[in-house]
XYZ file of C-alpha atoms in Angstrom:
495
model
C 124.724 74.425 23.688
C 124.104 77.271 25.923
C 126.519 80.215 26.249
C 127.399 79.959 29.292
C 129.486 77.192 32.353
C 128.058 76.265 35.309
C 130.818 76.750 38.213
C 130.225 74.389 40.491
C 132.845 75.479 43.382
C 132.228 75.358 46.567
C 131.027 77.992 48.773
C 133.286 78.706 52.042
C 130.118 80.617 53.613
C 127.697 77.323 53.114
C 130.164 75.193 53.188
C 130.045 72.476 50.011
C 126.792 71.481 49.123
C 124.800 68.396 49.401
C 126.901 65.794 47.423
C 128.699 68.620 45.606
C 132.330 67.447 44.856
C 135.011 70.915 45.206
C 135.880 71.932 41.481
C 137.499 75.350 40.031
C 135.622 76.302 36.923
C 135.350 79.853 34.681
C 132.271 81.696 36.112
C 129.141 81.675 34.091
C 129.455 84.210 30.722
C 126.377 86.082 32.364
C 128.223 86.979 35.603
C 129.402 90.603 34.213
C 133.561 90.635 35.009
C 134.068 92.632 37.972
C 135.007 95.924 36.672
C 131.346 95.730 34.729
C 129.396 94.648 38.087
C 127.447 97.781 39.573
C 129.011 97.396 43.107
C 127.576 99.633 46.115
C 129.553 102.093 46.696
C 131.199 102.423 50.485
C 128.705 105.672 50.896
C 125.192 103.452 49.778
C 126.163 100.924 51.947
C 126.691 103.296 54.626
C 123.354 104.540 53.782
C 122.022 101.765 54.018
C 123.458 100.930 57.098
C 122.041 104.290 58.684
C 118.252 103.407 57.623
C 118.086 99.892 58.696
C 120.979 99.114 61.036
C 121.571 95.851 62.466
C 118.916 94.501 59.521
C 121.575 95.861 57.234
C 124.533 93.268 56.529
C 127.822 93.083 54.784
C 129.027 90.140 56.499
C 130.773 87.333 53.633
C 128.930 84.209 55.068
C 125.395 85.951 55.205
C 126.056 87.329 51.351
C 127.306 83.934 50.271
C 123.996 82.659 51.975
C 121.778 84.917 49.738
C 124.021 84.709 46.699
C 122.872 80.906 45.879
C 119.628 79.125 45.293
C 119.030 75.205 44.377
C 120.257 75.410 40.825
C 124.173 74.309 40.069
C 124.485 77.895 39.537
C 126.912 79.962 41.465
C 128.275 83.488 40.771
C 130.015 86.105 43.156
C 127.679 87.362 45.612
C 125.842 90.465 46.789
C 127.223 93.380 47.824
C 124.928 93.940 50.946
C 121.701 92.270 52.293
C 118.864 94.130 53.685
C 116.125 92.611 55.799
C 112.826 94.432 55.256
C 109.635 94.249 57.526
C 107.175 96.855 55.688
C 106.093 98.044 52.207
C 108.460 101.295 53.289
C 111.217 99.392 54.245
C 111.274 97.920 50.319
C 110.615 100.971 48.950
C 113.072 103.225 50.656
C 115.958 100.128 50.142
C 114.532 100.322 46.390
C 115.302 104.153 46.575
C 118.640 104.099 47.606
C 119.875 101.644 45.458
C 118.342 102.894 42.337
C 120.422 106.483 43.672
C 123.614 105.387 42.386
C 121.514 102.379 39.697
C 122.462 99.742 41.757
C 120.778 96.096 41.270
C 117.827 95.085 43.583
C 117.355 91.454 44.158
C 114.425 89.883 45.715
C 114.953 86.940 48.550
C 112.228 84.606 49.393
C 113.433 81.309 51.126
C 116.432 81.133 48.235
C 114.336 77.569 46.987
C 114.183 78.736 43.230
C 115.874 76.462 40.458
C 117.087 78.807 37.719
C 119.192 81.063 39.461
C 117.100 83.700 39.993
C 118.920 85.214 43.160
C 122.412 85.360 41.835
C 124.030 88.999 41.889
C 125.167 88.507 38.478
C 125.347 91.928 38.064
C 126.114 92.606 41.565
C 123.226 94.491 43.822
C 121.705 94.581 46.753
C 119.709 91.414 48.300
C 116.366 92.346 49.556
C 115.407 89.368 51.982
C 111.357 89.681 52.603
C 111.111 86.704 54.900
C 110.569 88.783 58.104
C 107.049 90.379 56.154
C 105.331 87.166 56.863
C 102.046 88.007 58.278
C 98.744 87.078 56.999
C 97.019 90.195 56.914
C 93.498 89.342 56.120
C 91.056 86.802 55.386
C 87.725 87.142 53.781
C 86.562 83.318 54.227
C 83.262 84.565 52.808
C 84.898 85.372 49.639
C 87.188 82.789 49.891
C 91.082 85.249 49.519
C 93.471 86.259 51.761
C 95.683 88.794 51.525
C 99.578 87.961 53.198
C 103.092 89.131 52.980
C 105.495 88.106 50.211
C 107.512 86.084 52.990
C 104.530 84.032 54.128
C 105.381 80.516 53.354
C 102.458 78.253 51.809
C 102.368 75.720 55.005
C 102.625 78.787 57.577
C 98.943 80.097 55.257
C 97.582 76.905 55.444
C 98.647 76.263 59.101
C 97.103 79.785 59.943
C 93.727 79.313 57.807
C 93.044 75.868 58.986
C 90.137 76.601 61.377
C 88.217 78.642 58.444
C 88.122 75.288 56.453
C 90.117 76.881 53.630
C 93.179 75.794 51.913
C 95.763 77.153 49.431
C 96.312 74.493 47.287
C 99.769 75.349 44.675
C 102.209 73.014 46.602
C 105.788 73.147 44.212
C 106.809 71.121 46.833
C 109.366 73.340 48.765
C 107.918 75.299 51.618
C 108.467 78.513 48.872
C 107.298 82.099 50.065
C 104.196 83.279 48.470
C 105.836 86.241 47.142
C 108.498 84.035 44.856
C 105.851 81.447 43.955
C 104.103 84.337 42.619
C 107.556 85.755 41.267
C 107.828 82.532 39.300
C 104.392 81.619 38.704
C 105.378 78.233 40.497
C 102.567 75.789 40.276
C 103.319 72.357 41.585
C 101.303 68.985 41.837
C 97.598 69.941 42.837
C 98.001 72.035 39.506
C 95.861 69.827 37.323
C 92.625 70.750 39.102
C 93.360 73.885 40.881
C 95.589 75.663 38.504
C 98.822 78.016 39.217
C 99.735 80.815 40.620
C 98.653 82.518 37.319
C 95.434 81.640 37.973
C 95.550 81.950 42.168
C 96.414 85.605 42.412
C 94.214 88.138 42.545
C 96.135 91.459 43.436
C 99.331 91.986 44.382
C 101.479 95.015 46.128
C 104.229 95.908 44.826
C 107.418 98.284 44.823
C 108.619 99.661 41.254
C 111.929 100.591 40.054
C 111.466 103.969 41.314
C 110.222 103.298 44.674
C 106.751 103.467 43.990
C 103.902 101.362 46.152
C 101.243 100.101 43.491
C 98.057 98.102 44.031
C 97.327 95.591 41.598
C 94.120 94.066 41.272
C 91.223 93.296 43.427
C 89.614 90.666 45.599
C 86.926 90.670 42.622
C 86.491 87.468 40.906
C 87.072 89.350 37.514
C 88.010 93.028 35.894
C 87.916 94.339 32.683
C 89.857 97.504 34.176
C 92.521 98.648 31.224
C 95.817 96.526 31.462
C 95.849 93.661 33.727
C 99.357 94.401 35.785
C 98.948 91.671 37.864
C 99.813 89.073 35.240
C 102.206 91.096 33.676
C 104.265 90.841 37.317
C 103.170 87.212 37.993
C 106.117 85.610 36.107
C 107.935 88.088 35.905
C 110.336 87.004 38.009
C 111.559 90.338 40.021
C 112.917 91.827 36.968
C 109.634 94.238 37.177
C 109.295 95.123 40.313
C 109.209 93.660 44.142
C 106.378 92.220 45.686
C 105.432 92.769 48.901
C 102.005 91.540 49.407
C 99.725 88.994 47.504
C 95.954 88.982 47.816
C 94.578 84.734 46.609
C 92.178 82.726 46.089
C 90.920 79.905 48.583
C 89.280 76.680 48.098
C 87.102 74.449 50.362
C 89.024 71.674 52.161
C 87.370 69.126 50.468
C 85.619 66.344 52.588
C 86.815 64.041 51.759
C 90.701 62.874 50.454
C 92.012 59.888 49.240
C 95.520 58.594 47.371
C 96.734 55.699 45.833
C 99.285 54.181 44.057
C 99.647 52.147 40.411
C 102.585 50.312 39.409
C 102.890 50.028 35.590
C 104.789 47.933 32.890
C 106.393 51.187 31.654
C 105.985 54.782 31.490
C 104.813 54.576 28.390
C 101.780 52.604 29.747
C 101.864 55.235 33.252
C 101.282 58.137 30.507
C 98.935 57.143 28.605
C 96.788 56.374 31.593
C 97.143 60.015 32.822
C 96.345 61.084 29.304
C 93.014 58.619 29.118
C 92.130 60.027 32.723
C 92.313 63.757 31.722
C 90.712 62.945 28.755
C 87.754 61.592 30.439
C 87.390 64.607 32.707
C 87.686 63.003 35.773
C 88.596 65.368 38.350
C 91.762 64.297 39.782
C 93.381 66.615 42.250
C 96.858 65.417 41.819
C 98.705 62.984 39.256
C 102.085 62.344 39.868
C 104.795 60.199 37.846
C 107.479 58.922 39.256
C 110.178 56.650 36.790
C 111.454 53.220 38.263
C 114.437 55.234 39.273
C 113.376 57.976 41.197
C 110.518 54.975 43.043
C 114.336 53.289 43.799
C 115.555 56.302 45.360
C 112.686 57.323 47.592
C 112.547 53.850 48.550
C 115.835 54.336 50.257
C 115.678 57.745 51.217
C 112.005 57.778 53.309
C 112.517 53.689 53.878
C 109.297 52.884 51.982
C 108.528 49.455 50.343
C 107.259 50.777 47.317
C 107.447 48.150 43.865
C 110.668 49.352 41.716
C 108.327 50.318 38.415
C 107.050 52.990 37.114
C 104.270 54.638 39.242
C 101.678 57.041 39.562
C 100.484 58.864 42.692
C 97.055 60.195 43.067
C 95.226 62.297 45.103
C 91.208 62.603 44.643
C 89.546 65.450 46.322
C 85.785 65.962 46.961
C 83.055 63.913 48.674
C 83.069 60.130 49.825
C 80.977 59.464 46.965
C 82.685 61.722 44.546
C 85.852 60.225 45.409
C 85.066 56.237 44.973
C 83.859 57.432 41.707
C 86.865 58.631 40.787
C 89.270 56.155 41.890
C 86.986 53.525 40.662
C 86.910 55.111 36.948
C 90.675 56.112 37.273
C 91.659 51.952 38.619
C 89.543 51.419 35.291
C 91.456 53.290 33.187
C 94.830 52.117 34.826
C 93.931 47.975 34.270
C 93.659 48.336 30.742
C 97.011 49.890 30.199
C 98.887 46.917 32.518
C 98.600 49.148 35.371
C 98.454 47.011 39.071
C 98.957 46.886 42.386
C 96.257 49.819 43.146
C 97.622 50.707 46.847
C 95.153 53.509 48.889
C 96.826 55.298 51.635
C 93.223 57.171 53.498
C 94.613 58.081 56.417
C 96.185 61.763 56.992
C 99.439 60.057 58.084
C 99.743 57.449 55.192
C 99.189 59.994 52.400
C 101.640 62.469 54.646
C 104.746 60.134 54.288
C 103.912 59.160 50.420
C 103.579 62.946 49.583
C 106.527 63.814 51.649
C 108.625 61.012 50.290
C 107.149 62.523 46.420
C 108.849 65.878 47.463
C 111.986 64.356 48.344
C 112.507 62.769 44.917
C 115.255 65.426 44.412
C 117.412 64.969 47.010
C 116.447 61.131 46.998
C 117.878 61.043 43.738
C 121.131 62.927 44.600
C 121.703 60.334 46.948
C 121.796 57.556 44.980
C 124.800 59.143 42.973
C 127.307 60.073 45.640
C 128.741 63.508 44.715
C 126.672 64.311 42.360
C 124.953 67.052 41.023
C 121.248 67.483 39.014
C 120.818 69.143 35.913
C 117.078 69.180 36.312
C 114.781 70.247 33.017
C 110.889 71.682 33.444
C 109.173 71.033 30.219
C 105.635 71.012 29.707
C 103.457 70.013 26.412
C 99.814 69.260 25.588
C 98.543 66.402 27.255
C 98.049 64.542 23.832
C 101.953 64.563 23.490
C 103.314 63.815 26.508
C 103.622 59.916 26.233
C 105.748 61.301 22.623
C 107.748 63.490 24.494
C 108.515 61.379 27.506
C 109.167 58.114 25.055
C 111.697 60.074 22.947
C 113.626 61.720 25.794
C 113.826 58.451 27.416
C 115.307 56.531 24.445
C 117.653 59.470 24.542
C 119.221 59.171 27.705
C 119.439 55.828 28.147
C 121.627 55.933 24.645
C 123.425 58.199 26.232
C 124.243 55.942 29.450
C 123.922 58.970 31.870
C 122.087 57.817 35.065
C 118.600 60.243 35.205
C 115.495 60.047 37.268
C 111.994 61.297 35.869
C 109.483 62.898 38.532
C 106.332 65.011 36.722
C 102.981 66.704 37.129
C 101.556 64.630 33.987
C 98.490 65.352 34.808
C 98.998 68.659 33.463
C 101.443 67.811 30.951
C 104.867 69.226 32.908
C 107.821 66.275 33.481
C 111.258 66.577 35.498
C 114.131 64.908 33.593
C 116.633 64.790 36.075
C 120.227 64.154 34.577
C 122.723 62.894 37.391
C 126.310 64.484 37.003
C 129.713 64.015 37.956
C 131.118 68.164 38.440
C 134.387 66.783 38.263
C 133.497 65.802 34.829
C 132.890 68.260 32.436
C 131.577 66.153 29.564
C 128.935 64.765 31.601
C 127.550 68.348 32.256
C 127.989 69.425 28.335
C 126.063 65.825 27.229
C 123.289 66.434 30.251
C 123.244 70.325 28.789
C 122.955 68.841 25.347
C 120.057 66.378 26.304
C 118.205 69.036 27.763
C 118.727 71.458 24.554
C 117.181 68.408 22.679
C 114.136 67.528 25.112
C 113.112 71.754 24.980
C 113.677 71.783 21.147
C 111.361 68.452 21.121
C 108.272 70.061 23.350
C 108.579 73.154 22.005
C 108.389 71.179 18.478
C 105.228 69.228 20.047
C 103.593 72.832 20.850
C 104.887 72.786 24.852
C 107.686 74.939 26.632
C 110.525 75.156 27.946
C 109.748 76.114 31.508
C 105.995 74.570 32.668
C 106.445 76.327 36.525
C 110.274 77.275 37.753
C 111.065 80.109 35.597
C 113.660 81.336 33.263
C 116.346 82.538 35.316
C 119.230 82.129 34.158
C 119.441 78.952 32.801
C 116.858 78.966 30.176
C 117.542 82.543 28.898
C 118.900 80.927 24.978
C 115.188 78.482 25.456
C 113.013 81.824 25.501
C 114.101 82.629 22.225
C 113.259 79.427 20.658
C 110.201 78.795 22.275
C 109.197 82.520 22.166
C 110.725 84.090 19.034
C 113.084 87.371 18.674
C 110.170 89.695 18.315
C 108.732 88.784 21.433
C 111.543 88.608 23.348
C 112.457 92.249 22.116
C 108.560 93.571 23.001
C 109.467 91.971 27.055
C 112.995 93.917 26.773
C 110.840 97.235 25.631
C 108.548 96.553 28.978
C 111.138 95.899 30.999
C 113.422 99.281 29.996
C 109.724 101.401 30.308
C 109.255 100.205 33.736
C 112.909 99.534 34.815
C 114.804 101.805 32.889
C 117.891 101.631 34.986
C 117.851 98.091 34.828
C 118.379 97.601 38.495
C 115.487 95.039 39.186
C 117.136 91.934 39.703
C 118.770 92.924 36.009
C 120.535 89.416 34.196
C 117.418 87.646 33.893
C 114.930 86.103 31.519
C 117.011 88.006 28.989
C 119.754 90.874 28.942
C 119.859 94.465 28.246
């Protein structure tokens, strides 16, 4: 088991969350105990105050608001949050802070899953929503440079007339900066990739208050270390980034998505795995368990059939496309699949991707009161239907309700375990369930974390999965570049 308790009290700023039932619990062993925290003194927050003013705030309900994201997590929260509009405005908050070694935490849209914007440590929130302009496009190379706080619909919304898309969709309407924080991916990964692969340069604020450059809009570089992947993942333990420079794609033109109901998952899986294997393009390929098709059913008020199903999207032209949905319904009759549904309007394949990204919340429903302890493993293609089959026959011995929702197409599966909070052996078996699903794909050559990070929660995993030796190499990066340890210190692993 991990070292650590999830409190999951209630939050008098917020109010309770979603389906969250009111429980007093210890704090999480990674919170540091209050005389530990590095707290901002009364003079940096006057400081503070003086350079930004009214865009400086040390109001409870707006530091509860940027002390939580969407994991069960909760800790105390920040001392002070800071809205910044400019590259200056980060690095001068940056500067202060790191005056008296205070922690520096980075704010997107607060959507992460891991914990990644708890003040474990205490610190200083640094909320980059209000940098959200797009700040250039170069259709002819296909990039774009934008703010950290642009939003992936507000790109797409403002790129639409070029006839260029960004196509990482984690589902969430995440900033670009903390998809790139957490080198989020989502479900258009199979063909187009993540945000590993996405970014091309990136601005960003150091430890010391520094403005770097990163990269270039060049398709490639063989220019001494590559910085930008080291900060792509890396969660805003490195630094803070303020600007991303991507890569666009070609709307394609011509879309198309359908629906397959199967006998099992099994039979769901190893369709996705024949697919891939025959190198059929597929822009999306989406699993979703009987349980989680029950729950969107409900939620969005579709009529969907109660079985496992996949949801596909195939991108490219008319021609391209009936070739691939033709070779894919192929595929998908052999293994019992049935019931091949197309949706070819804009609006049809708007409400069954929308209902796909409410899953989550779908799923809470259906448990009054509950809460989600939600895993992210990913493996090689040729062992998902293993690891899927196994963790499966696992829960359902276990008898706690669940809900699967994955990327299979490249490999990555949600196991979503439903929890009473007013129970606390519920949350140790889901927490043991999970500990034996990332022991299994790390077994089967996957990890622990295919797109939403370490955080917090899967601090013990990186070990495993990674090994001692490299976890102490990251800590030796991390004290080079940060060696205060004030960016957003407490996570991936401690110091």
């Amino acid at each position: 088991m991990l070292g650590w308790r999830v409190d999951f009290r209630t939050d008098p700023g917020r109010g309770p969350r979603p389906g969250a039932a009111a429980m007093n619990a210890p704090l999480p062993s990674h919170v540091l105990p209050e005389a530990l925290r590095r707290t901002a003194s009364p003079a940096l927050l006057e400081r503070l105050k003086a350079r930004f003013g009214e865009r400086c705030s040390t109001a409870l309900a707006v530091r509860q608001q940027h002390g939580r994201d969407e994991s069960p997590l909760d800790a105390p929260p920040p001392d002070a949050v800071v809205w910044c509009e400019s590259n200056e405005d980060v690095a001068d908050a940056v500067r202060l802070a790191a005056d008296e070694a205070v922690p520096v935490i980075p704010f997107g849209v607060g959507s992460s899953l891991e914990g990644h914007l708890l003040a474990v440590q205490g610190g200083i929130s640094l909320d980059l929503s209000r940098m959200n302009r797009v700040l250039a496009v170069q259709p002819e190379d296909l990039t774009v440079t934008v703010q950290a706080g642009v939003t992936r619909k507000q790109l797409n919304d403002e790129i639409r007339h070029t006839g260029l898309f960004f196509p990482i969709d984690p589902g969430a309407d995440a900033s670009l900066g903390g998809m790139s924080a957490t080198r989020a991916s989502g479900t258009n990964a199979v063909r187009y990739g993540t945000m590993r692969e996405n970014v091309l340069g990136l601005t960003v604020v150091t430890a010391s208050g520094e403005v770097l450059h990163t990269g270039t809009r060049a398709r490639k570089s063989s220019a001494g270390y590559d910085l930008t992947r080291l900060m792509v993942g890396s969660e805003g333990t490195l630094g803070v980034i303020t600007e991303v420079t991507l890569r666009l794609y070609p709307q394609p033109e011509a879309v198309s998505a359908a629906t397959c109901s199967f006998p099992s998952i099994d039979a769901a899986v190893r369709t996705t795995i024949e697919v891939i294997q025959l190198g059929v393009p597929i822009a999306r390929c989406e699993l979703l368990d009987a349980n989680a098709v029950r729950a969107v059913n409900r939620h969005d008020r579709l009529a969907l059939k109660e079985a496992p199903m996949l949801l596909m999207e195939f991108h490219g032209s008319p021609a391209g496309v009936a070739e691939q949905a033709a070779t894919v319904q192929a595929v998908a009759a052999e293994h019992g699949g049935e019931g091949f549904e197309w949706a070819t309007t804009t609006e049809e394949r708007t409400r069954l991707w929308t209902a796909r990204h409410h899953a989550y919340f779908s799923a809470l429903q259906s448990r009054p009161g509950c809460r989600c302890v939600t895993t992210d493993t990913c493996v090689p293609i040729s062992r998902l239907a293993q690891c899927i089959d196994e963790s499966v026959a696992e829960v359902e011995a276990a008898g706690l309700p669940y809900f699967i929702v994955g990327h299979v197409g490249d490999g990555n599966f949600h196991l979503g375990y439903l929890i009473d909070p007013a129970i606390p052996a519920e949350r140790e078996q889901a927490e043991a369930l999970n500990q034996r699903l990332v022991e299994r794909a790390i077994r089967l050559d996957g990890t622990c974390t295919g797109e939403h990070g370490i955080g917090l929660h899967k601090m013990d995993f990186l070990v495993t999965e990674a090994g001692a030796g490299a976890v102490a190499l990251m800590r030796s990066v991390k004290q080079a570049l940060d060696p205060k340890n004030i960016m957003n210190p407490g996570k991936i692993f401690t110091l």
